[in-house]
Tab-separated table of N, CA and C in Angstrom:
chain	number	residue	atom	x	y	z
O	553	MET	N	-39.153	362.418	62.812
O	553	MET	CA	-38.305	363.477	62.259
O	553	MET	C	-37.136	362.846	61.503
O	554	GLN	N	-36.892	363.336	60.333
O	554	GLN	CA	-35.768	362.828	59.549
O	554	GLN	C	-34.455	363.286	60.169
O	555	LYS	N	-33.462	362.431	60.105
O	555	LYS	CA	-32.173	362.760	60.710
O	555	LYS	C	-31.543	363.998	60.057
O	556	ASP	N	-31.728	364.163	58.759
O	556	ASP	CA	-31.111	365.295	58.075
O	556	ASP	C	-31.778	366.629	58.392
O	557	SER	N	-33.032	366.598	58.859
O	557	SER	CA	-33.703	367.856	59.165
O	557	SER	C	-33.502	368.257	60.629
O	558	ASP	N	-32.780	367.433	61.390
O	558	ASP	CA	-32.484	367.734	62.784
O	558	ASP	C	-31.542	368.945	62.832
O	559	PRO	N	-31.952	370.029	63.495
O	559	PRO	CA	-31.127	371.244	63.478
O	559	PRO	C	-29.727	371.036	64.054
O	560	MET	N	-29.598	370.193	65.080
O	560	MET	CA	-28.275	369.934	65.651
O	560	MET	C	-27.378	369.260	64.629
O	561	ARG	N	-27.942	368.304	63.908
O	561	ARG	CA	-27.150	367.590	62.903
O	561	ARG	C	-26.762	368.536	61.763
O	562	MET	N	-27.698	369.397	61.376
O	562	MET	CA	-27.398	370.337	60.300
O	562	MET	C	-26.263	371.282	60.711
O	563	LEU	N	-26.300	371.755	61.949
O	563	LEU	CA	-25.237	372.640	62.431
O	563	LEU	C	-23.905	371.898	62.474
O	564	ALA	N	-23.930	370.658	62.961
O	564	ALA	CA	-22.703	369.863	63.025
O	564	ALA	C	-22.152	369.614	61.620
O	565	LEU	N	-23.050	369.344	60.671
O	565	LEU	CA	-22.618	369.142	59.284
O	565	LEU	C	-21.976	370.406	58.724
O	566	THR	N	-22.571	371.544	59.030
O	566	THR	CA	-22.038	372.816	58.551
O	566	THR	C	-20.641	373.051	59.109
O	567	VAL	N	-20.488	372.799	60.411
O	567	VAL	CA	-19.181	372.978	61.050
O	567	VAL	C	-18.166	372.022	60.440
O	568	ALA	N	-18.555	370.757	60.291
O	568	ALA	CA	-17.625	369.734	59.813
O	568	ALA	C	-17.239	369.945	58.355
O	569	SER	N	-18.126	370.538	57.576
O	569	SER	CA	-17.831	370.682	56.150
O	569	SER	C	-17.349	372.087	55.794
O	570	SER	N	-16.991	372.872	56.815
O	570	SER	CA	-16.486	374.215	56.529
O	570	SER	C	-15.159	374.131	55.786
O	571	PRO	N	-14.806	375.166	55.031
O	571	PRO	CA	-13.568	375.121	54.237
O	571	PRO	C	-12.311	374.946	55.090
O	572	TYR	N	-12.400	375.270	56.379
O	572	TYR	CA	-11.238	375.123	57.258
O	572	TYR	C	-11.027	373.678	57.681
O	573	ASN	N	-12.004	372.830	57.432
O	573	ASN	CA	-11.922	371.436	57.859
O	573	ASN	C	-11.615	370.497	56.706
O	574	LYS	N	-10.822	370.921	55.761
O	574	LYS	CA	-10.468	370.038	54.648
O	574	LYS	C	-9.545	368.939	55.161
O	575	GLY	N	-9.745	367.760	54.645
O	575	GLY	CA	-8.898	366.646	55.065
O	575	GLY	C	-9.565	365.336	54.725
O	576	PRO	N	-8.972	364.243	55.199
O	576	PRO	CA	-9.541	362.920	54.925
O	576	PRO	C	-10.976	362.809	55.446
O	577	THR	N	-11.778	362.043	54.744
O	577	THR	CA	-13.191	361.896	55.110
O	577	THR	C	-13.345	361.405	56.540
O	578	LYS	N	-12.499	360.483	56.954
O	578	LYS	CA	-12.606	359.940	58.314
O	578	LYS	C	-12.433	361.047	59.347
O	579	LEU	N	-11.478	361.936	59.109
O	579	LEU	CA	-11.279	363.054	60.033
O	579	LEU	C	-12.502	363.959	60.063
O	580	ILE	N	-13.067	364.224	58.894
O	580	ILE	CA	-14.250	365.087	58.825
O	580	ILE	C	-15.409	364.437	59.579
O	581	GLU	N	-15.570	363.115	59.428
O	581	GLU	CA	-16.634	362.415	60.148
O	581	GLU	C	-16.416	362.490	61.653
O	582	GLU	N	-15.164	362.364	62.097
O	582	GLU	CA	-14.872	362.468	63.529
O	582	GLU	C	-15.190	363.868	64.029
O	583	ARG	N	-14.809	364.874	63.246
O	583	ARG	CA	-15.105	366.255	63.641
O	583	ARG	C	-16.608	366.492	63.687
O	584	MET	N	-17.333	365.889	62.745
O	584	MET	CA	-18.782	366.052	62.726
O	584	MET	C	-19.387	365.454	63.992
O	585	ALA	N	-18.911	364.275	64.390
O	585	ALA	CA	-19.423	363.636	65.604
O	585	ALA	C	-19.119	364.502	66.827
O	586	LEU	N	-17.915	365.043	66.891
O	586	LEU	CA	-17.557	365.923	68.006
O	586	LEU	C	-18.421	367.181	68.011
O	587	ALA	N	-18.628	367.755	66.843
O	587	ALA	CA	-19.446	368.965	66.746
O	587	ALA	C	-20.879	368.676	67.178
O	588	GLU	N	-21.405	367.509	66.780
O	588	GLU	CA	-22.757	367.121	67.183
O	588	GLU	C	-22.859	367.039	68.697
O	589	LYS	N	-21.875	366.396	69.326
O	589	LYS	CA	-21.897	366.263	70.785
O	589	LYS	C	-21.784	367.622	71.458
O	590	ALA	N	-20.962	368.501	70.898
O	590	ALA	CA	-20.798	369.829	71.480
O	590	ALA	C	-22.100	370.622	71.401
O	591	VAL	N	-22.748	370.575	70.257
O	591	VAL	CA	-24.017	371.289	70.084
O	591	VAL	C	-25.063	370.712	71.031
O	592	GLU	N	-25.091	369.376	71.151
O	592	GLU	CA	-26.021	368.723	72.072
O	592	GLU	C	-25.787	369.201	73.498
O	593	ALA	N	-24.524	369.274	73.908
O	593	ALA	CA	-24.189	369.698	75.267
O	593	ALA	C	-24.630	371.136	75.511
O	594	ILE	N	-24.419	372.004	74.524
O	594	ILE	CA	-24.823	373.408	74.668
O	594	ILE	C	-26.339	373.506	74.814
O	595	ILE	N	-27.072	372.757	73.996
O	595	ILE	CA	-28.531	372.792	74.062
O	595	ILE	C	-29.019	372.224	75.395
O	596	ASP	N	-28.411	371.118	75.854
O	596	ASP	CA	-28.774	370.546	77.156
O	596	ASP	C	-28.534	371.554	78.270
O	597	GLN	N	-27.405	372.249	78.195
O	597	GLN	CA	-27.067	373.235	79.215
O	597	GLN	C	-28.107	374.354	79.247
O	598	SER	N	-28.517	374.832	78.079
O	598	SER	CA	-29.507	375.906	78.047
O	598	SER	C	-30.863	375.409	78.540
O	599	ARG	N	-31.179	374.133	78.270
O	599	ARG	CA	-32.437	373.567	78.774
O	599	ARG	C	-32.419	373.487	80.292
O	600	ARG	N	-31.265	373.111	80.858
O	600	ARG	CA	-31.166	373.016	82.314
O	600	ARG	C	-31.383	374.379	82.947
O	601	LYS	N	-30.854	375.421	82.310
O	601	LYS	CA	-31.035	376.770	82.844
O	601	LYS	C	-32.508	377.162	82.821
O	602	LYS	N	-33.214	376.735	81.768
O	602	LYS	CA	-34.641	377.055	81.644
O	602	LYS	C	-35.494	376.150	82.523
O	603	GLY	N	-34.936	375.009	82.927
O	603	GLY	CA	-35.687	374.070	83.747
O	603	GLY	C	-36.449	373.046	82.927
O	604	THR	N	-36.181	372.957	81.647
O	604	THR	CA	-36.842	371.956	80.803
O	604	THR	C	-35.819	370.893	80.421
O	605	VAL	N	-35.420	370.110	81.407
O	605	VAL	CA	-34.361	369.127	81.191
O	605	VAL	C	-34.914	367.919	80.453
O	606	ARG	N	-34.224	367.540	79.410
O	606	ARG	CA	-34.565	366.320	78.672
O	606	ARG	C	-33.251	365.603	78.425
O	607	ARG	N	-32.918	364.705	79.313
O	607	ARG	CA	-31.618	364.031	79.220
O	607	ARG	C	-31.729	362.777	78.375
O	608	THR	N	-30.981	362.764	77.301
O	608	THR	CA	-30.884	361.559	76.479
O	608	THR	C	-29.429	361.378	76.118
O	609	ARG	N	-28.960	360.143	76.203
O	609	ARG	CA	-27.572	359.848	75.841
O	609	ARG	C	-27.571	359.114	74.520
O	610	ARG	N	-26.832	359.649	73.554
O	610	ARG	CA	-26.688	358.974	72.261
O	610	ARG	C	-25.208	358.751	72.009
O	611	ASP	N	-24.796	357.511	72.110
O	611	ASP	CA	-23.380	357.206	71.857
O	611	ASP	C	-23.237	356.199	70.759
């Protein structure tokens, strides 16, 4: 799977590049990384509720 077609990454990119997040590129990249982790955590949480746990750590 291509990294750009990953739905979590696309959502994080959308959040990070929203008009409210204008600023230096480094800040936007940091926000994108935070958004990616947040989306990952939400998806992991919903998987745990369903019982389909797939734990992977990407740091």
